[in-house]
mmCIF file of C-alpha atoms in Angstrom:
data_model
loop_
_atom_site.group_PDB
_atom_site.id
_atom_site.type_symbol
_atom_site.label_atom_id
_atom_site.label_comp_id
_atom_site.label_asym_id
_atom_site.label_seq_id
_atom_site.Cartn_x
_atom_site.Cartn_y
_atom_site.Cartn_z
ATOM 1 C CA UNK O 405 -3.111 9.317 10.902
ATOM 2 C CA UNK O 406 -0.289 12.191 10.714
ATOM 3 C CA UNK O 407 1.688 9.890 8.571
ATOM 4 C CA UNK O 408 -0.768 9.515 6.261
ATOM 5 C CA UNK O 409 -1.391 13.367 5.714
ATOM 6 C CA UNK O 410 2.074 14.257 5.865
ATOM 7 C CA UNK O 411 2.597 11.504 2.934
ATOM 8 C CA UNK O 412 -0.008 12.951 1.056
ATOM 9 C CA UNK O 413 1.116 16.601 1.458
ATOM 10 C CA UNK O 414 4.744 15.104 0.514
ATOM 11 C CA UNK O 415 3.135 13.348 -2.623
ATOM 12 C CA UNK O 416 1.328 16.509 -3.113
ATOM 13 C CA UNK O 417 4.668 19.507 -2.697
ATOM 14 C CA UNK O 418 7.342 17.474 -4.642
ATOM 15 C CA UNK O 419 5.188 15.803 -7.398
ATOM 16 C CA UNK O 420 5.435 12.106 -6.902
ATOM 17 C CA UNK O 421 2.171 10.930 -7.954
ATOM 18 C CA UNK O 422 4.051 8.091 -9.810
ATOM 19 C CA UNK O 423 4.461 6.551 -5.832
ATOM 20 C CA UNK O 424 0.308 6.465 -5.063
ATOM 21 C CA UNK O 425 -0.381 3.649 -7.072
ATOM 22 C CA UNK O 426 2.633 1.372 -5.767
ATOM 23 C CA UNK O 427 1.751 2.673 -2.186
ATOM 24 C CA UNK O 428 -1.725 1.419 -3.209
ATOM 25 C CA UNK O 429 -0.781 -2.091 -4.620
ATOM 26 C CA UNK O 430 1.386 -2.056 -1.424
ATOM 27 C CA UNK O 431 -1.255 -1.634 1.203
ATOM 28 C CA UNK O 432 -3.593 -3.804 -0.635
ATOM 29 C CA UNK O 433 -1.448 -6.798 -0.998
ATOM 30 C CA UNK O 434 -0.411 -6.521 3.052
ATOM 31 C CA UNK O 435 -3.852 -6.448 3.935
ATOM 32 C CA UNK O 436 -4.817 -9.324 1.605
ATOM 33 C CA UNK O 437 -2.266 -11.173 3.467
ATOM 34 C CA UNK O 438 -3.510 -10.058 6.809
ATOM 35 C CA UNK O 439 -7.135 -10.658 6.154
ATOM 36 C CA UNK O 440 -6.104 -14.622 4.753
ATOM 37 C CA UNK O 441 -4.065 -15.431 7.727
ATOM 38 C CA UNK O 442 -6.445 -18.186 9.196
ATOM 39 C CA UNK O 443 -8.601 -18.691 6.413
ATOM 40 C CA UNK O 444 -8.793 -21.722 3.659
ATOM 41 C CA UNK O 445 -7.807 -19.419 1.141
ATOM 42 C CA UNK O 446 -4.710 -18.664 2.456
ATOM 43 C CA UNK O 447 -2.448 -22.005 0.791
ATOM 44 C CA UNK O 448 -3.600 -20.775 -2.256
ATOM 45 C CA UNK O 449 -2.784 -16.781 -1.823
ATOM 46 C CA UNK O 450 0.596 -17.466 -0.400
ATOM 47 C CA UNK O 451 1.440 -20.042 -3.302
ATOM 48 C CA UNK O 452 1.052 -16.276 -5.282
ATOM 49 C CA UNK O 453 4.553 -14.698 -3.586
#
């Protein structure tokens, strides 16, 4: 959890709000991938990348 705040605060001090949605995307896409591991829809979501 201290990463995540100290990201923020860094995201926060030098301006790089540009990074939050890629971090986003980022986080969203690993946890697709993580959530489709041993499911049926997972041919289909790794046929994506």
């Amino acid at each position: 959890m201290d990463f995540v705040l100290q990201m923020w605060r860094f995201l926060g001090v030098r301006r790089k709000y540009w990074l939050l949605p890629i971090i986003i995307i980022t986080l969203v896409l690993g946890g697709l991938l993580v959530l489709a591991h041993g499911s049926v829809v997972a041919p289909f979501i790794y046929t994506l990348f």
